[in-house]
Amino acid sequence: MVLASFRWISPPVPYINLFIIIIIIMKINLLSCDAQRPDRRAISKCIAEFSSSSDEALSNELTDILLEGDAVVIEMKDKNSGSALRAFRKLDLDYEIIE
């Protein structure tokens, strides 16, 4: 006859899950729009989609400022930068990356 006993031994230090999330913010200076007939709605939607701190109303306002000829600075997450820059080029927006 074999008797076995089992007991749970808890670890001395509880497990700690530590996640470090690094979010890199990239600043883009939208300089001007060179399109003959700029699409306000598409530009506004693009700004709202890629900007990290913009809602629809603010993006409409920034689009109006941009199309009047003034530069606009937006912040976006670095993971979206490739798609955003491609979209800005497609809309004929001149931009520069601010370090």
mmCIF file of C-alpha atoms in Angstrom:
data_model
loop_
_atom_site.group_PDB
_atom_site.id
_atom_site.type_symbol
_atom_site.label_atom_id
_atom_site.label_comp_id
_atom_site.label_asym_id
_atom_site.label_seq_id
_atom_site.Cartn_x
_atom_site.Cartn_y
_atom_site.Cartn_z
ATOM 1 C CA MET A 1 0.000 0.000 0.000
ATOM 2 C CA VAL A 2 1.349 3.415 -1.032
ATOM 3 C CA LEU A 3 0.186 6.607 0.611
ATOM 4 C CA ALA A 4 0.949 9.937 -0.933
ATOM 5 C CA SER A 5 0.310 13.345 0.468
ATOM 6 C CA PHE A 6 0.275 16.549 -1.486
ATOM 7 C CA ARG A 7 0.289 20.070 -0.215
ATOM 8 C CA TRP A 8 0.479 23.412 -1.923
ATOM 9 C CA ILE A 9 3.561 25.445 -1.162
ATOM 10 C CA SER A 10 3.056 29.099 -1.930
ATOM 11 C CA PRO A 11 6.012 31.038 -3.268
ATOM 12 C CA PRO A 12 7.617 33.490 -0.830
ATOM 13 C CA VAL A 13 7.136 36.463 -3.183
ATOM 14 C CA PRO A 14 3.933 36.857 -5.147
ATOM 15 C CA TYR A 15 4.340 37.042 -8.879
ATOM 16 C CA ILE A 16 4.484 40.557 -10.169
ATOM 17 C CA ASN A 17 3.641 41.243 -13.768
ATOM 18 C CA LEU A 18 5.387 44.348 -14.914
ATOM 19 C CA PHE A 19 4.764 45.737 -18.334
ATOM 20 C CA ILE A 20 6.613 48.763 -19.548
ATOM 21 C CA ILE A 21 4.953 50.468 -22.451
ATOM 22 C CA ILE A 22 6.920 53.053 -24.324
ATOM 23 C CA ILE A 23 4.897 55.280 -26.588
ATOM 24 C CA ILE A 24 6.891 57.395 -28.955
ATOM 25 C CA ILE A 25 5.150 60.538 -30.087
ATOM 26 C CA MET A 26 6.125 62.069 -33.402
ATOM 27 C CA LYS A 27 5.368 65.696 -34.250
ATOM 28 C CA ILE A 28 4.452 66.573 -37.818
ATOM 29 C CA ASN A 29 4.278 70.118 -39.145
ATOM 30 C CA LEU A 30 1.698 70.266 -41.929
ATOM 31 C CA LEU A 31 2.879 73.158 -44.078
ATOM 32 C CA SER A 32 0.457 73.514 -46.977
ATOM 33 C CA CYS A 33 -1.799 71.732 -49.426
ATOM 34 C CA ASP A 34 -0.786 71.811 -53.098
ATOM 35 C CA ALA A 35 -3.921 70.194 -54.517
ATOM 36 C CA GLN A 36 -5.956 72.244 -56.994
ATOM 37 C CA ARG A 37 -9.200 71.277 -55.284
ATOM 38 C CA PRO A 38 -8.356 70.087 -51.766
ATOM 39 C CA ASP A 39 -10.780 67.628 -50.207
ATOM 40 C CA ARG A 40 -11.572 69.184 -46.827
ATOM 41 C CA ARG A 41 -13.412 66.131 -45.541
ATOM 42 C CA ALA A 42 -10.601 63.726 -46.457
ATOM 43 C CA ILE A 43 -7.937 65.967 -44.901
ATOM 44 C CA SER A 44 -9.979 66.399 -41.729
ATOM 45 C CA LYS A 45 -10.636 62.666 -41.488
ATOM 46 C CA CYS A 46 -6.924 61.928 -41.983
ATOM 47 C CA ILE A 47 -5.913 64.369 -39.237
ATOM 48 C CA ALA A 48 -8.528 62.955 -36.850
ATOM 49 C CA GLU A 49 -7.466 59.371 -37.561
ATOM 50 C CA PHE A 50 -3.725 59.783 -37.118
ATOM 51 C CA SER A 51 -3.466 62.548 -34.527
ATOM 52 C CA SER A 52 -3.039 61.316 -30.965
ATOM 53 C CA SER A 53 -4.935 64.206 -29.396
ATOM 54 C CA SER A 54 -7.478 65.361 -31.954
ATOM 55 C CA ASP A 55 -11.190 64.824 -32.219
ATOM 56 C CA GLU A 56 -13.442 65.511 -35.196
ATOM 57 C CA ALA A 57 -14.220 69.138 -34.338
ATOM 58 C CA LEU A 58 -10.574 70.017 -33.740
ATOM 59 C CA SER A 59 -9.485 68.281 -36.937
ATOM 60 C CA ASN A 60 -12.062 70.318 -38.908
ATOM 61 C CA GLU A 61 -10.646 73.486 -37.388
ATOM 62 C CA LEU A 62 -7.048 72.452 -38.128
ATOM 63 C CA THR A 63 -8.029 71.652 -41.724
ATOM 64 C CA ASP A 64 -9.511 75.132 -42.163
ATOM 65 C CA ILE A 65 -6.355 76.722 -40.742
ATOM 66 C CA LEU A 66 -4.169 74.616 -43.038
ATOM 67 C CA LEU A 67 -6.174 75.450 -46.157
ATOM 68 C CA GLU A 68 -6.055 79.157 -45.317
ATOM 69 C CA GLY A 69 -2.276 78.936 -45.641
ATOM 70 C CA ASP A 70 -1.014 78.607 -42.074
ATOM 71 C CA ALA A 71 1.056 75.676 -40.820
ATOM 72 C CA VAL A 72 -0.424 73.187 -38.348
ATOM 73 C CA VAL A 73 1.460 70.957 -35.893
ATOM 74 C CA ILE A 74 -0.026 67.585 -34.961
ATOM 75 C CA GLU A 75 1.246 64.801 -32.707
ATOM 76 C CA MET A 76 0.845 61.145 -33.574
ATOM 77 C CA LYS A 77 2.026 57.807 -32.296
ATOM 78 C CA ASP A 78 5.107 56.520 -34.055
ATOM 79 C CA LYS A 79 3.467 53.229 -35.004
ATOM 80 C CA ASN A 80 1.052 55.152 -37.268
ATOM 81 C CA SER A 81 3.698 57.338 -38.867
ATOM 82 C CA GLY A 82 4.243 55.367 -42.074
ATOM 83 C CA SER A 83 0.552 55.177 -42.895
ATOM 84 C CA ALA A 84 -0.012 58.808 -41.966
ATOM 85 C CA LEU A 85 2.830 60.137 -44.096
ATOM 86 C CA ARG A 86 1.599 58.088 -47.048
ATOM 87 C CA ALA A 87 -1.923 59.475 -46.579
ATOM 88 C CA PHE A 88 -0.605 63.049 -46.339
ATOM 89 C CA ARG A 89 1.343 62.616 -49.586
ATOM 90 C CA LYS A 90 -1.739 61.192 -51.299
ATOM 91 C CA LEU A 91 -3.701 64.305 -50.275
ATOM 92 C CA ASP A 92 -0.874 66.559 -51.617
ATOM 93 C CA LEU A 93 -0.035 67.893 -48.155
ATOM 94 C CA ASP A 94 3.462 69.250 -47.623
ATOM 95 C CA TYR A 95 4.845 68.311 -44.225
ATOM 96 C CA GLU A 96 8.022 68.226 -42.199
ATOM 97 C CA ILE A 97 8.929 65.999 -39.288
ATOM 98 C CA ILE A 98 9.797 67.871 -36.101
ATOM 99 C CA GLU A 99 12.344 66.141 -33.848
#
